[in-house]
Coordinates of C-alpha atoms and ligand atoms in Angstrom, one line a residue:
X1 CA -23.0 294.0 161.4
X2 CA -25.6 295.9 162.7
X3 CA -28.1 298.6 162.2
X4 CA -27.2 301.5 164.6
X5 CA -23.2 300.7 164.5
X6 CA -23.3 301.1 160.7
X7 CA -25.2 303.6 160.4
X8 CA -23.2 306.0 162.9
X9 CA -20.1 304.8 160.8
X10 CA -21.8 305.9 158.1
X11 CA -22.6 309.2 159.9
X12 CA -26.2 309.1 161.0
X13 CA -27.0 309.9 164.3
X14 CA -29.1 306.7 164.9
X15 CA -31.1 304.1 163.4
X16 CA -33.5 302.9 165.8
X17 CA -36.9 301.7 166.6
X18 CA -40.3 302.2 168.1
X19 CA -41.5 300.2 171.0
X20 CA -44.3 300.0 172.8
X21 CA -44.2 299.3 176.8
X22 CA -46.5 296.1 176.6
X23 CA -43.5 294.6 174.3
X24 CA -41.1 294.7 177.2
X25 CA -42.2 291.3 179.0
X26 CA -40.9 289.3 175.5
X27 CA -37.1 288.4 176.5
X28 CA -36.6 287.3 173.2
X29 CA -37.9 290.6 171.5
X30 CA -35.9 292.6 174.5
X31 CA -32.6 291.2 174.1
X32 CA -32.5 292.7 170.2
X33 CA -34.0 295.8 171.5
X34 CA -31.7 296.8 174.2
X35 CA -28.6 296.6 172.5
X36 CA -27.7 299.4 171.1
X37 CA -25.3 298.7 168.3
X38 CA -28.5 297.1 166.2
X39 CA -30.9 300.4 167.5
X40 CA -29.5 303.2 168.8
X41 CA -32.8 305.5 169.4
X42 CA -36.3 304.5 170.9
X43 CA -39.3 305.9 170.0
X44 CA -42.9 305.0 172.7
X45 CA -45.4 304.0 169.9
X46 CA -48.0 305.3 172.0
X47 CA -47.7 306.2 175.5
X48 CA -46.5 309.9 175.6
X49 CA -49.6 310.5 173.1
X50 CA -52.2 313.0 174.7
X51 CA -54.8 310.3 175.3
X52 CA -52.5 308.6 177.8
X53 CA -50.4 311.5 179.1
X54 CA -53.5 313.9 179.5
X55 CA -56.2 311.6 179.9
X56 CA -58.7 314.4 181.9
X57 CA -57.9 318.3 181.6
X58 CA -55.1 319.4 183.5
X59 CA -54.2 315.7 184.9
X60 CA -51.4 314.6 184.0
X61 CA -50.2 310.8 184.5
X62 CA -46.8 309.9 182.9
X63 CA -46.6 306.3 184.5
X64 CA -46.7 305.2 180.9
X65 CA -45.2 307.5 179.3
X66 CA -42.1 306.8 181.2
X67 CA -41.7 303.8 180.4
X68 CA -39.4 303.8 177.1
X69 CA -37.6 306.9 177.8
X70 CA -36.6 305.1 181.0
X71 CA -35.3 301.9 178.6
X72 CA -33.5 304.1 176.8
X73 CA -31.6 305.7 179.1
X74 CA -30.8 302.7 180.7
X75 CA -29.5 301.1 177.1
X76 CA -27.6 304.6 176.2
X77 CA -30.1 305.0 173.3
X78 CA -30.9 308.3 172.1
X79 CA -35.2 308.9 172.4
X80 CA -37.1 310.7 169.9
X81 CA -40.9 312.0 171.6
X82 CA -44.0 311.2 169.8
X83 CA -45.9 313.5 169.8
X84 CA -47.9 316.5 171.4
X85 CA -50.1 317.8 168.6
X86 CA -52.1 315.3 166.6
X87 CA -55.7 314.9 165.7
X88 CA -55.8 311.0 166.4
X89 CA -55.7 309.6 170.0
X90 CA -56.9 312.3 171.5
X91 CA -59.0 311.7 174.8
X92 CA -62.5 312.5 174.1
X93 CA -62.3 315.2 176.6
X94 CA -60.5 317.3 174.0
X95 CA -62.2 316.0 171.1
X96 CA -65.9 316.0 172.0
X97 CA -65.3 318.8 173.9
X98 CA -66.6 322.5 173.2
X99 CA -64.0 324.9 172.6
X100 CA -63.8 328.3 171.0
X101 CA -60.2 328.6 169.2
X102 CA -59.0 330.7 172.4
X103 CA -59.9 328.0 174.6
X104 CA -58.6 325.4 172.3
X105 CA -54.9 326.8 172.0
X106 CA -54.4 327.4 176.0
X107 CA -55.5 323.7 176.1
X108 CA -53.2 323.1 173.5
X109 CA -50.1 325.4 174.9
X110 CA -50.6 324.0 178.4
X111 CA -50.5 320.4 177.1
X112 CA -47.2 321.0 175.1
X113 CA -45.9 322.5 178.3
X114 CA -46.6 320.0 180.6
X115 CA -45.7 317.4 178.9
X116 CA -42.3 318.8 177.5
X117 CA -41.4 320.0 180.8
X118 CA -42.1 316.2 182.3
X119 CA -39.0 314.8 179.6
X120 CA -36.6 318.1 179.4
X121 CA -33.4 316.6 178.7
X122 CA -34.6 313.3 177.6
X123 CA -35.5 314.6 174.0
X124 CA -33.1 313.8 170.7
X125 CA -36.3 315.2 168.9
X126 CA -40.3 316.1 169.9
X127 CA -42.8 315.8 167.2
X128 CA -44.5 318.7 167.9
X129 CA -47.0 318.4 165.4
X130 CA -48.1 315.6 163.8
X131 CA -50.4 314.9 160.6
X132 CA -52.2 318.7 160.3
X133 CA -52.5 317.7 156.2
X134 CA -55.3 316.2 154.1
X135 CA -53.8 314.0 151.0
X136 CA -54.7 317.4 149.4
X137 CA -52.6 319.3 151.4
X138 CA -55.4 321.3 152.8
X139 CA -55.7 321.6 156.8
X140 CA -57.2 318.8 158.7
X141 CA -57.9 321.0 162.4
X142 CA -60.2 322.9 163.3
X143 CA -58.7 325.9 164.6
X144 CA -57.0 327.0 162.1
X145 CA -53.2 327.0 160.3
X146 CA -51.5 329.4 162.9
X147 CA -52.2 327.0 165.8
X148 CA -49.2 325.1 163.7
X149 CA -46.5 328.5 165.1
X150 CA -48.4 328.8 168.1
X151 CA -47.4 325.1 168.8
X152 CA -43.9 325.6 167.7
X153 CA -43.5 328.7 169.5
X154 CA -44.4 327.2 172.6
X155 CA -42.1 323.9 172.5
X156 CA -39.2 326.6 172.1
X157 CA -40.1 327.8 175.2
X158 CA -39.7 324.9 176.9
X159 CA -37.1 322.5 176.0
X160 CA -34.6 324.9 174.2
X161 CA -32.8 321.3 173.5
X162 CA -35.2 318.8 172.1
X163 CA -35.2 319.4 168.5
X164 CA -39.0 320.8 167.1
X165 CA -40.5 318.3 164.5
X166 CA -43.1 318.4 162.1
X167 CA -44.0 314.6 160.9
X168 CA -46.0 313.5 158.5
X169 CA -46.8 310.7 156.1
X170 CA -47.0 310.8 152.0
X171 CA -44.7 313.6 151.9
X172 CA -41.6 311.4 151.0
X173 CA -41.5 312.3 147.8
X174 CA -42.6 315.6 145.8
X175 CA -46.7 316.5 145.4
X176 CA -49.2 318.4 147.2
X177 CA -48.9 317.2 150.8
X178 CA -45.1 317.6 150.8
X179 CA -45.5 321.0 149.9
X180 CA -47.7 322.0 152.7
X181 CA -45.6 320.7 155.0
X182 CA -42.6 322.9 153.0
X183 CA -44.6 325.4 153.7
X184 CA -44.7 325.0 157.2
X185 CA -41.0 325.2 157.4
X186 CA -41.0 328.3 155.4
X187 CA -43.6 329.9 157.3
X188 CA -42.2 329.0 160.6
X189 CA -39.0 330.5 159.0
X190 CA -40.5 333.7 158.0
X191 CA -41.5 334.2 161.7
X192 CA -38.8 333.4 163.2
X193 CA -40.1 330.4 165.3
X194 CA -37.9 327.3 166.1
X195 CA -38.6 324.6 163.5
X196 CA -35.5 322.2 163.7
X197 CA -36.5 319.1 161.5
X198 CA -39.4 317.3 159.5
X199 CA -39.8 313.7 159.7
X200 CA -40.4 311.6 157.1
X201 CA -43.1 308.9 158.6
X202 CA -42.5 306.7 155.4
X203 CA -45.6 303.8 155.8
X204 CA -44.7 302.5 152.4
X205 CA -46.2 300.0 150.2
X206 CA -43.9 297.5 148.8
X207 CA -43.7 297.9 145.2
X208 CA -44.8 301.6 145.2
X209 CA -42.3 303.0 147.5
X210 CA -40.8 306.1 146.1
X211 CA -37.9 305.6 144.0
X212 CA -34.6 306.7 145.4
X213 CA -34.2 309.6 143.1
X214 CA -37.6 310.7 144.3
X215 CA -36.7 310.6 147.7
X216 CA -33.1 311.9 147.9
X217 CA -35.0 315.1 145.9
X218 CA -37.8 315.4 148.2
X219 CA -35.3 315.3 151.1
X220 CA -32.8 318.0 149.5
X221 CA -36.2 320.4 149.4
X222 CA -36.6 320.4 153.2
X223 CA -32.4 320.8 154.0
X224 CA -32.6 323.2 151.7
X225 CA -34.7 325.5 154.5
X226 CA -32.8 324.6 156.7
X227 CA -34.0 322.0 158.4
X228 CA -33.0 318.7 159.1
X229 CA -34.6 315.5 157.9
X230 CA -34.9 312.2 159.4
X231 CA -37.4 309.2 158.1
X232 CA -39.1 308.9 161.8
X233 CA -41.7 305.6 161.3
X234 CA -40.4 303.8 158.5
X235 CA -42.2 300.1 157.4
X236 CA -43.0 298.8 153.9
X237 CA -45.9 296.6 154.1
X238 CA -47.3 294.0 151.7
X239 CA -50.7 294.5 150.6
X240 CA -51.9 291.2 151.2
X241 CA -49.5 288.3 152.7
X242 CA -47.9 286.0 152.9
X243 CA -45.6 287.8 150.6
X244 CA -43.9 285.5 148.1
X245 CA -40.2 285.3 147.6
X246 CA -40.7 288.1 144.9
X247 CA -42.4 290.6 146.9
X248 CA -39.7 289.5 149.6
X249 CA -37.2 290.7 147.7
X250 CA -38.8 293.8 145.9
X251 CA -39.6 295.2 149.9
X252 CA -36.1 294.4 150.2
X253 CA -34.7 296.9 147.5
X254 CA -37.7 299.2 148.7
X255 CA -36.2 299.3 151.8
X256 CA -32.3 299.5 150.7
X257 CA -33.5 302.7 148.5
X258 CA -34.9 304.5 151.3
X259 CA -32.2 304.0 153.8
X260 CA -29.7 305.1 150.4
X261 CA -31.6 308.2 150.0
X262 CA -30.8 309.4 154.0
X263 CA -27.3 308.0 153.2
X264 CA -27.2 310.2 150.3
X265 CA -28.8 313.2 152.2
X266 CA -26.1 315.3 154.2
X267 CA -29.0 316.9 156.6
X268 CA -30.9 313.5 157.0
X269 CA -29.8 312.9 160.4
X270 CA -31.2 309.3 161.3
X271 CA -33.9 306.1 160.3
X272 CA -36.4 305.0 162.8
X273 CA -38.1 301.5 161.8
X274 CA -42.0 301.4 163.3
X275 CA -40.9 298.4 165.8
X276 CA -39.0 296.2 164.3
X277 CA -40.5 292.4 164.4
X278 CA -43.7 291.4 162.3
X279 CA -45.3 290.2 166.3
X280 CA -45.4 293.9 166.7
X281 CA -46.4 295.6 164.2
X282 CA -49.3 298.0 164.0
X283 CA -49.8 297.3 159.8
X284 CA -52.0 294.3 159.8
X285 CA -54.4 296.1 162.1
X286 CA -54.6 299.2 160.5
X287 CA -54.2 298.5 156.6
X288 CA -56.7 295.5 156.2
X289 CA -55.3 292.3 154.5
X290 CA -51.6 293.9 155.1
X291 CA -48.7 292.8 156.7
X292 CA -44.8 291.6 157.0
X293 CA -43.8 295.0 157.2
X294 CA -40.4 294.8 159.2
X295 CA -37.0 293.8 158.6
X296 CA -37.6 291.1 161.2
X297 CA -40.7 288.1 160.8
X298 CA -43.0 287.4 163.5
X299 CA -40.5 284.4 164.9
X300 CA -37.7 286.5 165.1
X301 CA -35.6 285.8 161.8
X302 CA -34.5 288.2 159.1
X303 CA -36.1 288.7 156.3
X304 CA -34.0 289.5 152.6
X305 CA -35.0 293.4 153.9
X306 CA -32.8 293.1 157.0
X307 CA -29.5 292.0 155.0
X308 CA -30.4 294.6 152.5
X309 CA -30.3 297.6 154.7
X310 CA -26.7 296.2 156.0
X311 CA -25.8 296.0 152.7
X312 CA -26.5 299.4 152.0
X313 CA -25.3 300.7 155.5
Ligands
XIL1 C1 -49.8 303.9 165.7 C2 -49.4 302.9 166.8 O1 -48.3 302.2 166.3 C3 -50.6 302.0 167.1 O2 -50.2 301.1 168.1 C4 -51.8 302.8 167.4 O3 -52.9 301.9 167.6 C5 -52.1 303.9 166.4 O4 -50.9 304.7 166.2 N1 -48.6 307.6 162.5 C6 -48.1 308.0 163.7 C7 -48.0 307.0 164.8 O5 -47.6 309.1 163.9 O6 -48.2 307.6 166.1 C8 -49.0 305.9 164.6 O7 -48.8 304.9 165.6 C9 -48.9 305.3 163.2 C10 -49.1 306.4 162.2

């Protein structure tokens, strides 16, 4: 029983994983990765990001960025991109830089071009544009909400087969932030710009992960524009660790609800866990204290999570 295999039974088109190339020397951490019954997509963690794929203006170096789609080909694993537009990891070139909004969005245009054009063909999915919301649902950029269709209408134009994402996190369940990014979709919509899917991110907290009711509604909001959903980053973390048998088993149904409510979802099309071993994962150095986020511990074993999402699979 594994992930990918029941979950295409089940009629997703994946469950899968990200990855990150430095990962790829660990034998013991490839041999679960490359089969593709237990993930069937691959997502690079990092490497297709603009700081690596863009690193001076108008040189492009994809030596990295290469590297998982490359593995997944070679497993016959589908590969969702991450990403083109996103505030965070951006060379300094483009942040501490001096732009007008004109010269921002042909930096911005040629980027997404570029780099779209480099893996044409290799893309289930491309998170065009990641994060543009505060908690608030206000705007984070800075040049302004229609760089959001320019973006969009610019991936269309390249890779008329990669499906166009907008992903974000804390908009899993109903508030502020998921309606901004609603409102995306509608807007998009309206103008008749290709918007094919929004992915839910889905950093949850064990204990305060949305309940399944909340998500399967949340979920049904976006399909309901037409748009496809898939939860694109999932991990529940606990906030401090080692977690005890009880918050072992609370993550556990956490994670069992949030694969049920993509189960539940016709339009939700696939899960992608944020790597998939505790060695890996990017939690205990961003969320201070934090940790034991994946369905696999650091050593390799299962934890109660892992037999809970077969169970629901
Ligand atoms: C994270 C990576 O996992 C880390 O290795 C890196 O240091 C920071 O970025 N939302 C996203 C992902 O869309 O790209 C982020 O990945 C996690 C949060």
């Amino acid at each position: 029983a594994q992930f990918n295999q029941l979950a295409v039974a089940k009629g997703l088109t994946y469950f899968g994983t990200a990855t990150e190339n430095g990962e790829l020397s660990d034998t013991q951490y490839t041999a679960i990765l490359d089969n593709s019954t237990e993930f069937g997509q691959l997502t690079p963690a990092n490497a297709q990001k603009w700081d690596s794929t863009e690193p001076s203006q108008g040189v492009f170096t994809f030596t990295k960025g290469d590297v998982v789609p490359a593995r997944a080909k070679a497993n016959g694993q589908l590969l969702r991109c991450h990403t083109l537009v996103w505030y965070s990891q951006l060379p300094s070139w483009v942040s501490a830089g001096t732009w007008t909004n004109a010269t921002l969005t042909e930096v911005m245009k040629n980027h997404i071009t570029k780099v779209m054009t480099q893996y044409k063909g290799q893309c289930y999915a491309w998170d065009v544009v990641n994060e543009a919301f505060n908690e608030d649902g206000t705007y984070r950029e800075s040049i302004g909400p229609e760089y959001i269709p320019i973006a969009f209408q610019t991936a269309s134009e390249v890779d008329p087969d990669a499906k166009l994402y907008y992903n974000d996190f804390n908009i899993e369940s109903s508030g502020a932030k998921s309606t901004a990014a609603l409102n995306v979709v509608k807007d998009l919509k309206a103008k008749s710009i290709r918007i094919d899917g929004v992915g839910m991110q889905a950093h949850f907290i064990v204990g305060s992960t949305p309940s399944l009711s909340a998500q399967t509604t949340n979920l049904d909001s976006f399909t309901a524009q037409g748009v496809e959903v898939a939860y694109t980053e999932l991990d529940i973390r606990h906030s401090s660790v080692p977690a005890s048998a009880a918050q072992l088993a609370t993550q556990a149904d956490d994670y069992a609800n949030t694969v049920s409510a993509c189960l539940a979802v016709t339009g939700c099309i696939g899960i992608t866990i944020w790597d998939f071993t505790d060695k890996y994962s990017w939690v205990p150095s961003a969320f201070s204290g934090a940790g034991e986020a994946l369905p696999y511990n650091e050593d390799f074993s299962k934890k109660p999570a892992y037999a809970a999402i077969v169970k629901v699979l």
